[in-house]
């Protein structure tokens, strides 16, 4: 690069990434091919609109790229183009979720989503997000004892509040979600069911987590977590006489965005091809095995794992343990000093502040990409335990 300042910083970041154990549940390491697509000449192209209906000329190749990306997206999740539509233009996860609400929920309408403290995302209607300002959140949480979603409570709440849309999905909930139950609840109150599978999309693609497509009206996902692609998003909508997909396409463009980022779209296409392989299935299975090994060993070492374990790539560790342990901020800082990168996280019923909550969130997708197996994660658990039990000087 001619710009030595930026080049030096990129090289330093590359070194940092190589030198740490990365347990951030929403990060991963992409392939050289994904990086090549991201850094290609596609970034020069403006193509407002959709394939075959653009507002700019010169779309011969970018139309093919976007169509191929959409075909691959449907194929990977076992969907047919007559029943499902996919939009691959949303710039990332938050704008994808906002586009769905913009398309389907009137201003002031109700979004029923998991509250932030129990594992929901900001864009599931939380008050500081635009999704909690333009629309009203009807928050639900987990059962205070089991720390698992209580579908009976959700049903009661939905019947009382009559939300326009119910969001099943999370950023910090380690368990399997029962999409069938969510669909029954949504149908009983006339709400759309949206599943935000951002965290577990790669696990669904790999066949190790239940597919939401049997039950959802809309499925949103980022493409950079367990799916191991570029920072971007996709929105799948069921095709039926409600014509949801038309409303969502319009919400993405021209509702929220101008030109799509075609370099990202090409990189998603590359990711989807990589994910449609036996090797990726094996990878997804290993993510799960590794998460169980990490969670099991931490429990053996005396740490409390929220909900007693995990069914996914994600683990919520209670580091505070009612004052017997340490806060999430100190835990995160100490681990970083010891070469392990995590994020501090609230746990269900947390009374501490989000800046220094009671726990940390761990994920196994990134280190599994680097070839780590169960025995390596047992060692990582022991390292975490040692670091957290050693008082800082
Ligand atoms: N998706 C969030 C995460 O899980 O890290 C960030 O918005």
mmCIF file of C-alpha atoms and ligand atoms in Angstrom:
data_model
loop_
_atom_site.group_PDB
_atom_site.id
_atom_site.type_symbol
_atom_site.label_atom_id
_atom_site.label_comp_id
_atom_site.label_asym_id
_atom_site.label_seq_id
_atom_site.Cartn_x
_atom_site.Cartn_y
_atom_site.Cartn_z
ATOM 1 C CA UNK A 1 0.000 0.000 0.000
ATOM 2 C CA UNK A 2 1.131 3.575 -0.627
ATOM 3 C CA UNK A 3 -0.543 4.726 2.587
ATOM 4 C CA UNK A 4 2.023 3.405 5.034
ATOM 5 C CA UNK A 5 0.172 4.649 8.105
ATOM 6 C CA UNK A 6 -2.916 2.578 7.352
ATOM 7 C CA UNK A 7 -0.890 -0.351 6.048
ATOM 8 C CA UNK A 8 1.036 -0.509 9.304
ATOM 9 C CA UNK A 9 -2.171 -0.487 11.332
ATOM 10 C CA UNK A 10 -3.715 -3.248 9.193
ATOM 11 C CA UNK A 11 -0.595 -5.372 9.598
ATOM 12 C CA UNK A 12 -0.686 -4.773 13.358
ATOM 13 C CA UNK A 13 -4.343 -5.796 13.518
ATOM 14 C CA UNK A 14 -3.566 -8.941 11.499
ATOM 15 C CA UNK A 15 -0.808 -9.794 13.989
ATOM 16 C CA UNK A 16 -3.136 -9.090 16.924
ATOM 17 C CA UNK A 17 -5.760 -11.418 15.474
ATOM 18 C CA UNK A 18 -3.181 -14.173 15.007
ATOM 19 C CA UNK A 19 -1.727 -13.767 18.467
ATOM 20 C CA UNK A 20 -4.885 -14.092 20.575
ATOM 21 C CA UNK A 21 -7.441 -16.736 21.439
ATOM 22 C CA UNK A 22 -10.607 -15.224 20.014
ATOM 23 C CA UNK A 23 -13.739 -16.225 21.897
ATOM 24 C CA UNK A 24 -15.955 -13.377 20.673
ATOM 25 C CA UNK A 25 -19.145 -15.232 19.742
ATOM 26 C CA UNK A 26 -19.950 -12.942 16.800
ATOM 27 C CA UNK A 27 -16.533 -13.001 15.106
ATOM 28 C CA UNK A 28 -14.877 -15.423 12.747
ATOM 29 C CA UNK A 29 -11.976 -15.700 10.281
ATOM 30 C CA UNK A 30 -12.955 -15.516 6.599
ATOM 31 C CA UNK A 31 -11.230 -17.257 3.694
ATOM 32 C CA UNK A 32 -8.789 -15.608 1.281
ATOM 33 C CA UNK A 33 -11.517 -15.812 -1.378
ATOM 34 C CA UNK A 34 -13.970 -13.816 0.776
ATOM 35 C CA UNK A 35 -11.246 -11.199 1.365
ATOM 36 C CA UNK A 36 -10.540 -11.059 -2.376
ATOM 37 C CA UNK A 37 -14.196 -10.453 -3.239
ATOM 38 C CA UNK A 38 -14.396 -7.738 -0.562
ATOM 39 C CA UNK A 39 -11.293 -6.008 -1.853
ATOM 40 C CA UNK A 40 -12.262 -6.223 -5.527
ATOM 41 C CA UNK A 41 -13.228 -3.618 -8.139
ATOM 42 C CA UNK A 42 -16.873 -4.317 -7.311
ATOM 43 C CA UNK A 43 -16.532 -1.611 -4.691
ATOM 44 C CA UNK A 44 -16.386 0.930 -7.560
ATOM 45 C CA UNK A 45 -19.848 0.084 -8.884
ATOM 46 C CA UNK A 46 -23.124 1.862 -8.132
ATOM 47 C CA UNK A 47 -26.239 -0.199 -8.852
ATOM 48 C CA UNK A 48 -29.277 1.228 -7.062
ATOM 49 C CA UNK A 49 -32.275 -1.007 -7.585
ATOM 50 C CA UNK A 50 -32.449 -4.769 -8.021
ATOM 51 C CA UNK A 51 -31.133 -7.077 -10.802
ATOM 52 C CA UNK A 52 -32.913 -6.260 -14.063
ATOM 53 C CA UNK A 53 -34.326 -3.015 -12.638
ATOM 54 C CA UNK A 54 -31.463 -0.667 -11.792
ATOM 55 C CA UNK A 55 -31.193 3.087 -11.929
ATOM 56 C CA UNK A 56 -27.623 3.046 -13.311
ATOM 57 C CA UNK A 57 -26.079 1.512 -16.410
ATOM 58 C CA UNK A 58 -23.268 -1.067 -16.610
ATOM 59 C CA UNK A 59 -24.919 -3.894 -14.710
ATOM 60 C CA UNK A 60 -24.110 -6.848 -16.939
ATOM 61 C CA UNK A 61 -21.900 -8.546 -14.368
ATOM 62 C CA UNK A 62 -23.204 -7.211 -11.088
ATOM 63 C CA UNK A 63 -26.706 -8.453 -11.920
ATOM 64 C CA UNK A 64 -25.243 -11.925 -12.426
ATOM 65 C CA UNK A 65 -23.384 -11.685 -9.126
ATOM 66 C CA UNK A 66 -26.450 -10.610 -7.147
ATOM 67 C CA UNK A 67 -28.648 -13.283 -8.759
ATOM 68 C CA UNK A 68 -26.044 -15.970 -8.114
ATOM 69 C CA UNK A 69 -25.787 -14.873 -4.486
ATOM 70 C CA UNK A 70 -29.569 -15.162 -4.095
ATOM 71 C CA UNK A 71 -29.665 -18.607 -5.762
ATOM 72 C CA UNK A 72 -26.912 -19.855 -3.480
ATOM 73 C CA UNK A 73 -28.638 -18.435 -0.391
ATOM 74 C CA UNK A 74 -31.869 -20.296 -1.136
ATOM 75 C CA UNK A 75 -30.022 -23.506 -2.021
ATOM 76 C CA UNK A 76 -27.908 -23.502 1.153
ATOM 77 C CA UNK A 77 -30.985 -23.419 3.374
ATOM 78 C CA UNK A 78 -32.956 -25.915 1.236
ATOM 79 C CA UNK A 79 -35.463 -23.337 -0.039
ATOM 80 C CA UNK A 80 -37.148 -23.032 -3.408
ATOM 81 C CA UNK A 81 -37.530 -19.742 -5.238
ATOM 82 C CA UNK A 82 -41.287 -20.222 -5.583
ATOM 83 C CA UNK A 83 -41.766 -20.319 -1.800
ATOM 84 C CA UNK A 84 -39.000 -18.043 -0.491
ATOM 85 C CA UNK A 85 -37.470 -14.777 -1.589
ATOM 86 C CA UNK A 86 -34.126 -13.427 -0.406
ATOM 87 C CA UNK A 87 -32.781 -9.889 -0.294
ATOM 88 C CA UNK A 88 -28.978 -9.704 -0.068
ATOM 89 C CA UNK A 89 -28.584 -5.917 -0.071
ATOM 90 C CA UNK A 90 -29.007 -4.996 3.612
ATOM 91 C CA UNK A 91 -25.668 -3.572 4.714
ATOM 92 C CA UNK A 92 -25.524 -5.421 8.022
ATOM 93 C CA UNK A 93 -27.680 -7.033 10.687
ATOM 94 C CA UNK A 94 -29.177 -3.947 12.297
ATOM 95 C CA UNK A 95 -30.333 -2.352 9.008
ATOM 96 C CA UNK A 96 -31.732 -5.754 7.952
ATOM 97 C CA UNK A 97 -33.901 -5.934 11.077
ATOM 98 C CA UNK A 98 -34.986 -2.296 10.715
ATOM 99 C CA UNK A 99 -35.977 -2.985 7.082
ATOM 100 C CA UNK A 100 -38.277 -5.811 8.169
ATOM 101 C CA UNK A 101 -40.066 -3.593 10.693
ATOM 102 C CA UNK A 102 -40.236 -0.722 8.207
ATOM 103 C CA UNK A 103 -41.873 -3.048 5.701
ATOM 104 C CA UNK A 104 -44.260 -4.860 8.018
ATOM 105 C CA UNK A 105 -44.978 -2.861 11.183
ATOM 106 C CA UNK A 106 -46.800 0.477 11.176
ATOM 107 C CA UNK A 107 -45.080 3.341 13.003
ATOM 108 C CA UNK A 108 -45.975 3.012 16.695
ATOM 109 C CA UNK A 109 -46.782 -0.704 16.261
ATOM 110 C CA UNK A 110 -45.480 -3.406 18.593
ATOM 111 C CA UNK A 111 -42.346 -5.522 18.254
ATOM 112 C CA UNK A 112 -42.256 -8.382 20.722
ATOM 113 C CA UNK A 113 -38.631 -9.353 21.246
ATOM 114 C CA UNK A 114 -36.274 -10.721 23.852
ATOM 115 C CA UNK A 115 -35.000 -8.058 26.204
ATOM 116 C CA UNK A 116 -31.377 -7.055 25.988
ATOM 117 C CA UNK A 117 -30.494 -8.250 29.470
ATOM 118 C CA UNK A 118 -31.682 -11.807 28.822
ATOM 119 C CA UNK A 119 -29.964 -12.151 25.445
ATOM 120 C CA UNK A 120 -31.954 -10.141 22.865
ATOM 121 C CA UNK A 121 -30.379 -7.686 20.419
ATOM 122 C CA UNK A 122 -30.693 -3.885 20.471
ATOM 123 C CA UNK A 123 -32.728 -4.119 17.247
ATOM 124 C CA UNK A 124 -35.315 -6.391 18.821
ATOM 125 C CA UNK A 125 -37.040 -3.206 19.986
ATOM 126 C CA UNK A 126 -34.760 -1.987 22.790
ATOM 127 C CA UNK A 127 -35.388 1.605 23.874
ATOM 128 C CA UNK A 128 -32.020 3.114 22.857
ATOM 129 C CA UNK A 129 -32.267 1.656 19.330
ATOM 130 C CA UNK A 130 -34.365 3.246 16.584
ATOM 131 C CA UNK A 131 -36.431 0.052 16.802
ATOM 132 C CA UNK A 132 -37.578 1.100 20.289
ATOM 133 C CA UNK A 133 -38.224 4.715 19.308
ATOM 134 C CA UNK A 134 -40.257 4.308 16.103
ATOM 135 C CA UNK A 135 -41.977 1.157 17.399
ATOM 136 C CA UNK A 136 -42.871 -0.065 20.888
ATOM 137 C CA UNK A 137 -41.065 -3.043 22.333
ATOM 138 C CA UNK A 138 -42.968 -5.722 24.160
ATOM 139 C CA UNK A 139 -40.022 -7.392 25.897
ATOM 140 C CA UNK A 140 -39.893 -10.980 27.038
ATOM 141 C CA UNK A 141 -37.164 -12.717 28.992
ATOM 142 C CA UNK A 142 -36.194 -16.122 30.253
ATOM 143 C CA UNK A 143 -37.468 -18.017 33.277
ATOM 144 C CA UNK A 144 -35.565 -16.732 36.314
ATOM 145 C CA UNK A 145 -34.773 -20.243 37.603
ATOM 146 C CA UNK A 146 -34.053 -22.260 34.459
ATOM 147 C CA UNK A 147 -32.778 -19.264 32.429
ATOM 148 C CA UNK A 148 -34.575 -20.852 29.459
ATOM 149 C CA UNK A 149 -37.374 -19.275 27.402
ATOM 150 C CA UNK A 150 -40.778 -19.886 29.029
ATOM 151 C CA UNK A 151 -43.186 -20.277 26.095
ATOM 152 C CA UNK A 152 -46.244 -20.220 28.389
ATOM 153 C CA UNK A 153 -45.279 -16.732 29.613
ATOM 154 C CA UNK A 154 -44.621 -15.550 26.048
ATOM 155 C CA UNK A 155 -48.059 -16.772 24.986
ATOM 156 C CA UNK A 156 -49.747 -14.908 27.855
ATOM 157 C CA UNK A 157 -47.825 -11.727 27.057
ATOM 158 C CA UNK A 158 -48.612 -11.955 23.348
ATOM 159 C CA UNK A 159 -52.309 -12.426 24.074
ATOM 160 C CA UNK A 160 -52.298 -9.359 26.325
ATOM 161 C CA UNK A 161 -50.191 -7.072 24.105
ATOM 162 C CA UNK A 162 -51.146 -8.245 20.597
ATOM 163 C CA UNK A 163 -47.806 -7.427 18.921
ATOM 164 C CA UNK A 164 -47.561 -6.872 15.164
ATOM 165 C CA UNK A 165 -44.417 -8.987 14.944
ATOM 166 C CA UNK A 166 -42.685 -11.471 17.228
ATOM 167 C CA UNK A 167 -38.911 -11.787 16.983
ATOM 168 C CA UNK A 168 -37.378 -15.119 17.915
ATOM 169 C CA UNK A 169 -33.613 -14.750 17.967
ATOM 170 C CA UNK A 170 -30.823 -13.559 20.191
ATOM 171 C CA UNK A 171 -27.258 -12.448 20.612
ATOM 172 C CA UNK A 172 -26.655 -14.026 23.978
ATOM 173 C CA UNK A 173 -28.979 -17.005 24.489
ATOM 174 C CA UNK A 174 -27.139 -20.328 24.344
ATOM 175 C CA UNK A 175 -30.055 -22.699 23.872
ATOM 176 C CA UNK A 176 -32.169 -24.078 21.058
ATOM 177 C CA UNK A 177 -35.224 -21.968 20.269
ATOM 178 C CA UNK A 178 -38.532 -23.777 19.670
ATOM 179 C CA UNK A 179 -39.644 -22.072 16.436
ATOM 180 C CA UNK A 180 -42.803 -24.201 16.223
ATOM 181 C CA UNK A 181 -44.021 -22.873 19.573
ATOM 182 C CA UNK A 182 -43.176 -19.299 18.533
ATOM 183 C CA UNK A 183 -45.167 -19.783 15.311
ATOM 184 C CA UNK A 184 -48.213 -21.097 17.202
ATOM 185 C CA UNK A 185 -48.078 -18.054 19.483
ATOM 186 C CA UNK A 186 -47.628 -15.640 16.560
ATOM 187 C CA UNK A 187 -50.535 -17.218 14.650
ATOM 188 C CA UNK A 188 -52.800 -17.114 17.684
ATOM 189 C CA UNK A 189 -52.446 -13.303 17.901
ATOM 190 C CA UNK A 190 -52.131 -12.569 14.161
ATOM 191 C CA UNK A 191 -48.475 -11.481 14.379
ATOM 192 C CA UNK A 192 -45.693 -12.094 11.880
ATOM 193 C CA UNK A 193 -42.944 -14.409 13.090
ATOM 194 C CA UNK A 194 -39.455 -13.119 12.359
ATOM 195 C CA UNK A 195 -36.437 -15.223 13.276
ATOM 196 C CA UNK A 196 -33.116 -13.419 13.633
ATOM 197 C CA UNK A 197 -30.680 -16.282 13.078
ATOM 198 C CA UNK A 198 -27.583 -14.057 12.904
ATOM 199 C CA UNK A 199 -25.732 -16.045 15.528
ATOM 200 C CA UNK A 200 -26.666 -19.558 14.497
ATOM 201 C CA UNK A 201 -26.999 -19.277 10.681
ATOM 202 C CA UNK A 202 -23.850 -21.347 10.153
ATOM 203 C CA UNK A 203 -25.141 -23.988 12.545
ATOM 204 C CA UNK A 204 -28.438 -24.178 10.612
ATOM 205 C CA UNK A 205 -26.502 -24.404 7.325
ATOM 206 C CA UNK A 206 -24.396 -27.185 8.828
ATOM 207 C CA UNK A 207 -27.493 -29.064 10.032
ATOM 208 C CA UNK A 208 -26.621 -28.919 13.744
ATOM 209 C CA UNK A 209 -29.272 -26.415 14.902
ATOM 210 C CA UNK A 210 -33.014 -26.511 14.014
ATOM 211 C CA UNK A 211 -34.000 -24.667 10.866
ATOM 212 C CA UNK A 212 -36.343 -21.718 11.387
ATOM 213 C CA UNK A 213 -37.585 -21.849 7.783
ATOM 214 C CA UNK A 214 -40.320 -24.389 8.558
ATOM 215 C CA UNK A 215 -42.127 -21.857 10.716
ATOM 216 C CA UNK A 216 -40.946 -18.275 10.180
ATOM 217 C CA UNK A 217 -42.507 -15.655 7.906
ATOM 218 C CA UNK A 218 -39.232 -13.753 7.743
ATOM 219 C CA UNK A 219 -35.672 -14.820 8.610
ATOM 220 C CA UNK A 220 -32.883 -12.271 8.968
ATOM 221 C CA UNK A 221 -29.238 -13.091 9.394
ATOM 222 C CA UNK A 222 -25.851 -11.508 9.418
ATOM 223 C CA UNK A 223 -23.272 -13.328 7.338
ATOM 224 C CA UNK A 224 -20.160 -12.891 9.455
ATOM 225 C CA UNK A 225 -20.709 -14.956 12.596
ATOM 226 C CA UNK A 226 -21.001 -18.768 12.453
ATOM 227 C CA UNK A 227 -21.637 -18.474 8.686
ATOM 228 C CA UNK A 228 -18.043 -17.177 8.357
ATOM 229 C CA UNK A 229 -18.535 -14.562 5.667
ATOM 230 C CA UNK A 230 -18.199 -10.799 5.184
ATOM 231 C CA UNK A 231 -19.857 -8.259 7.486
ATOM 232 C CA UNK A 232 -23.251 -8.126 5.802
ATOM 233 C CA UNK A 233 -26.777 -9.524 6.018
ATOM 234 C CA UNK A 234 -29.605 -11.321 4.222
ATOM 235 C CA UNK A 235 -33.373 -11.192 4.638
ATOM 236 C CA UNK A 236 -35.452 -14.227 3.648
ATOM 237 C CA UNK A 237 -39.214 -13.802 3.253
ATOM 238 C CA UNK A 238 -41.893 -16.377 2.641
ATOM 239 C CA UNK A 239 -43.764 -15.912 -0.621
ATOM 240 C CA UNK A 240 -47.547 -15.995 -0.218
ATOM 241 C CA UNK A 241 -50.504 -13.741 -0.927
ATOM 242 C CA UNK A 242 -49.448 -11.290 1.821
ATOM 243 C CA UNK A 243 -46.547 -10.338 -0.485
ATOM 244 C CA UNK A 244 -44.258 -9.664 2.473
ATOM 245 C CA UNK A 245 -41.199 -9.854 0.238
ATOM 246 C CA UNK A 246 -42.287 -6.908 -1.884
ATOM 247 C CA UNK A 247 -42.739 -4.749 1.224
ATOM 248 C CA UNK A 248 -39.330 -5.771 2.561
ATOM 249 C CA UNK A 249 -37.522 -5.190 -0.739
ATOM 250 C CA UNK A 250 -39.035 -1.712 -0.870
ATOM 251 C CA UNK A 251 -38.035 -1.053 2.721
ATOM 252 C CA UNK A 252 -34.394 -1.977 1.998
ATOM 253 C CA UNK A 253 -34.312 0.104 -1.191
ATOM 254 C CA UNK A 254 -35.423 2.870 -1.502
ATOM 255 C CA UNK A 255 -36.726 2.904 2.103
ATOM 256 C CA UNK A 256 -33.422 2.734 3.934
ATOM 257 C CA UNK A 257 -30.503 2.537 1.544
ATOM 258 C CA UNK A 258 -29.165 3.714 -1.776
ATOM 259 C CA UNK A 259 -26.740 1.556 -3.752
ATOM 260 C CA UNK A 260 -25.945 -1.947 -2.540
ATOM 261 C CA UNK A 261 -22.349 -2.852 -1.671
ATOM 262 C CA UNK A 262 -21.629 -5.257 -4.491
ATOM 263 C CA UNK A 263 -18.253 -6.307 -3.128
ATOM 264 C CA UNK A 264 -20.062 -7.505 0.014
ATOM 265 C CA UNK A 265 -22.696 -9.291 -2.081
ATOM 266 C CA UNK A 266 -20.004 -11.124 -4.047
ATOM 267 C CA UNK A 267 -18.301 -12.034 -0.774
ATOM 268 C CA UNK A 268 -21.596 -13.406 0.583
ATOM 269 C CA UNK A 269 -21.920 -15.506 -2.582
ATOM 270 C CA UNK A 270 -18.431 -16.935 -2.000
ATOM 271 C CA UNK A 271 -19.317 -17.653 1.639
ATOM 272 C CA UNK A 272 -22.521 -19.461 0.666
ATOM 273 C CA UNK A 273 -20.634 -21.739 -1.724
ATOM 274 C CA UNK A 274 -18.067 -22.493 0.970
ATOM 275 C CA UNK A 275 -20.853 -23.270 3.441
ATOM 276 C CA UNK A 276 -22.544 -25.688 1.020
ATOM 277 C CA UNK A 277 -19.889 -28.359 1.453
ATOM 278 C CA UNK A 278 -19.333 -31.447 3.626
ATOM 279 C CA UNK A 279 -16.291 -29.668 5.123
ATOM 280 C CA UNK A 280 -18.506 -26.853 6.414
ATOM 281 C CA UNK A 281 -20.959 -29.368 7.929
ATOM 282 C CA UNK A 282 -18.038 -30.918 9.778
ATOM 283 C CA UNK A 283 -16.942 -27.450 10.885
ATOM 284 C CA UNK A 284 -20.423 -26.646 12.245
ATOM 285 C CA UNK A 285 -20.511 -29.929 14.176
ATOM 286 C CA UNK A 286 -17.078 -29.187 15.638
ATOM 287 C CA UNK A 287 -18.181 -25.703 16.777
ATOM 288 C CA UNK A 288 -20.893 -27.378 18.821
ATOM 289 C CA UNK A 289 -18.630 -30.091 20.265
ATOM 290 C CA UNK A 290 -16.098 -27.436 21.211
ATOM 291 C CA UNK A 291 -18.712 -25.284 22.939
ATOM 292 C CA UNK A 292 -19.870 -28.260 24.985
ATOM 293 C CA UNK A 293 -16.268 -29.099 25.918
ATOM 294 C CA UNK A 294 -15.572 -25.490 26.977
ATOM 295 C CA UNK A 295 -18.790 -25.175 28.953
ATOM 296 C CA UNK A 296 -18.375 -28.586 30.613
ATOM 297 C CA UNK A 297 -14.804 -27.922 31.727
ATOM 298 C CA UNK A 298 -15.649 -24.457 33.090
ATOM 299 C CA UNK A 299 -18.441 -26.057 35.126
ATOM 300 C CA UNK A 300 -16.055 -28.720 36.422
ATOM 301 C CA UNK A 301 -13.752 -25.913 37.540
ATOM 302 C CA UNK A 302 -16.605 -24.430 39.582
ATOM 303 C CA UNK A 303 -17.947 -21.692 37.301
ATOM 304 C CA UNK A 304 -21.673 -21.172 36.793
ATOM 305 C CA UNK A 305 -22.785 -21.376 33.173
ATOM 306 C CA UNK A 306 -26.100 -19.644 32.468
ATOM 307 C CA UNK A 307 -28.897 -22.188 31.820
ATOM 308 C CA UNK A 308 -26.501 -24.977 32.784
ATOM 309 C CA UNK A 309 -24.850 -25.390 29.368
ATOM 310 C CA UNK A 310 -25.212 -24.708 25.670
ATOM 311 C CA UNK A 311 -26.818 -26.073 22.499
ATOM 312 C CA UNK A 312 -24.923 -23.711 20.216
ATOM 313 C CA UNK A 313 -21.580 -21.971 19.677
ATOM 314 C CA UNK A 314 -22.286 -19.598 22.555
ATOM 315 C CA UNK A 315 -21.760 -19.756 26.312
ATOM 316 C CA UNK A 316 -22.740 -17.233 28.954
ATOM 317 C CA UNK A 317 -20.484 -17.484 31.952
ATOM 318 C CA UNK A 318 -21.505 -16.019 35.296
ATOM 319 C CA UNK A 319 -18.218 -14.583 36.573
ATOM 320 C CA UNK A 320 -19.791 -12.631 39.439
ATOM 321 C CA UNK A 321 -21.489 -15.620 41.092
ATOM 322 C CA UNK A 322 -23.416 -13.564 43.658
ATOM 323 C CA UNK A 323 -20.295 -11.665 44.740
ATOM 324 C CA UNK A 324 -18.096 -14.743 45.174
ATOM 325 C CA UNK A 325 -16.389 -14.122 41.830
ATOM 326 C CA UNK A 326 -15.471 -11.024 39.817
ATOM 327 C CA UNK A 327 -17.429 -8.584 37.626
ATOM 328 C CA UNK A 328 -17.634 -9.026 33.840
ATOM 329 C CA UNK A 329 -15.505 -5.963 33.103
ATOM 330 C CA UNK A 330 -12.594 -7.046 35.276
ATOM 331 C CA UNK A 331 -12.949 -10.584 33.917
ATOM 332 C CA UNK A 332 -12.837 -9.352 30.298
ATOM 333 C CA UNK A 333 -9.853 -7.075 30.986
ATOM 334 C CA UNK A 334 -7.903 -9.779 32.806
ATOM 335 C CA UNK A 335 -8.540 -12.284 30.036
ATOM 336 C CA UNK A 336 -7.433 -9.786 27.384
ATOM 337 C CA UNK A 337 -4.215 -9.179 29.295
ATOM 338 C CA UNK A 338 -3.764 -12.960 29.237
ATOM 339 C CA UNK A 339 -4.360 -13.197 25.470
ATOM 340 C CA UNK A 340 -8.005 -14.312 25.468
ATOM 341 C CA UNK A 341 -10.562 -11.977 23.872
ATOM 342 C CA UNK A 342 -14.190 -12.105 25.060
ATOM 343 C CA UNK A 343 -16.965 -9.600 25.660
ATOM 344 C CA UNK A 344 -18.520 -8.664 28.966
ATOM 345 C CA UNK A 345 -22.218 -9.495 29.047
ATOM 346 C CA UNK A 346 -25.259 -9.176 31.269
ATOM 347 C CA UNK A 347 -26.799 -12.401 32.506
ATOM 348 C CA UNK A 348 -30.532 -12.975 33.119
ATOM 349 C CA UNK A 349 -31.759 -10.987 36.123
ATOM 350 C CA UNK A 350 -28.510 -8.975 36.228
ATOM 351 C CA UNK A 351 -28.536 -6.148 38.752
ATOM 352 C CA UNK A 352 -25.118 -4.830 37.738
ATOM 353 C CA UNK A 353 -24.585 -2.258 35.000
ATOM 354 C CA UNK A 354 -24.044 -3.261 31.332
ATOM 355 C CA UNK A 355 -20.605 -1.569 31.555
ATOM 356 C CA UNK A 356 -19.648 -3.937 34.358
ATOM 357 C CA UNK A 357 -22.170 -6.765 34.267
ATOM 358 C CA UNK A 358 -22.119 -10.150 35.978
ATOM 359 C CA UNK A 359 -20.781 -12.206 33.140
ATOM 360 C CA UNK A 360 -18.903 -12.740 29.931
ATOM 361 C CA UNK A 361 -19.989 -14.256 26.621
ATOM 362 C CA UNK A 362 -17.825 -16.886 24.955
ATOM 363 C CA UNK A 363 -18.112 -18.399 21.482
ATOM 364 C CA UNK A 364 -16.269 -21.182 19.705
ATOM 365 C CA UNK A 365 -16.765 -20.376 15.979
ATOM 366 C CA UNK A 366 -13.550 -18.399 15.376
ATOM 367 C CA UNK A 367 -11.147 -20.758 17.141
ATOM 368 C CA UNK A 368 -12.832 -23.767 15.496
ATOM 369 C CA UNK A 369 -11.986 -22.178 12.134
ATOM 370 C CA UNK A 370 -8.366 -22.256 13.288
ATOM 371 C CA UNK A 371 -8.610 -26.012 13.753
ATOM 372 C CA UNK A 372 -9.117 -26.283 17.507
ATOM 373 C CA UNK A 373 -10.821 -29.404 18.870
ATOM 374 C CA UNK A 374 -12.404 -30.415 22.198
ATOM 375 C CA UNK A 375 -9.071 -31.057 23.940
ATOM 376 C CA UNK A 376 -7.899 -27.552 22.995
ATOM 377 C CA UNK A 377 -11.060 -26.038 24.431
ATOM 378 C CA UNK A 378 -10.577 -27.969 27.686
ATOM 379 C CA UNK A 379 -7.163 -26.272 27.901
ATOM 380 C CA UNK A 380 -8.716 -22.886 27.072
ATOM 381 C CA UNK A 381 -11.206 -23.403 29.922
ATOM 382 C CA UNK A 382 -8.335 -24.163 32.295
ATOM 383 C CA UNK A 383 -6.497 -21.042 31.131
ATOM 384 C CA UNK A 384 -9.620 -18.911 31.653
ATOM 385 C CA UNK A 385 -10.037 -20.381 35.135
ATOM 386 C CA UNK A 386 -6.422 -19.710 36.048
ATOM 387 C CA UNK A 387 -6.506 -16.121 34.790
ATOM 388 C CA UNK A 388 -9.786 -15.303 36.513
ATOM 389 C CA UNK A 389 -8.695 -16.841 39.817
ATOM 390 C CA UNK A 390 -5.361 -14.965 39.812
ATOM 391 C CA UNK A 391 -5.703 -11.595 41.497
ATOM 392 C CA UNK A 392 -4.337 -8.723 39.378
ATOM 393 C CA UNK A 393 -1.316 -6.948 40.779
HETATM 394 N N1 LIG B 1 -24.686 -8.971 17.001
HETATM 395 C C1 LIG B 1 -24.031 -8.478 18.158
HETATM 396 C C2 LIG B 1 -23.138 -9.504 18.739
HETATM 397 O O1 LIG B 1 -23.660 -10.554 18.982
HETATM 398 O O2 LIG B 1 -21.947 -9.318 18.996
HETATM 399 C C3 LIG B 1 -23.490 -7.143 17.985
HETATM 400 O O3 LIG B 1 -24.478 -6.277 17.520
#
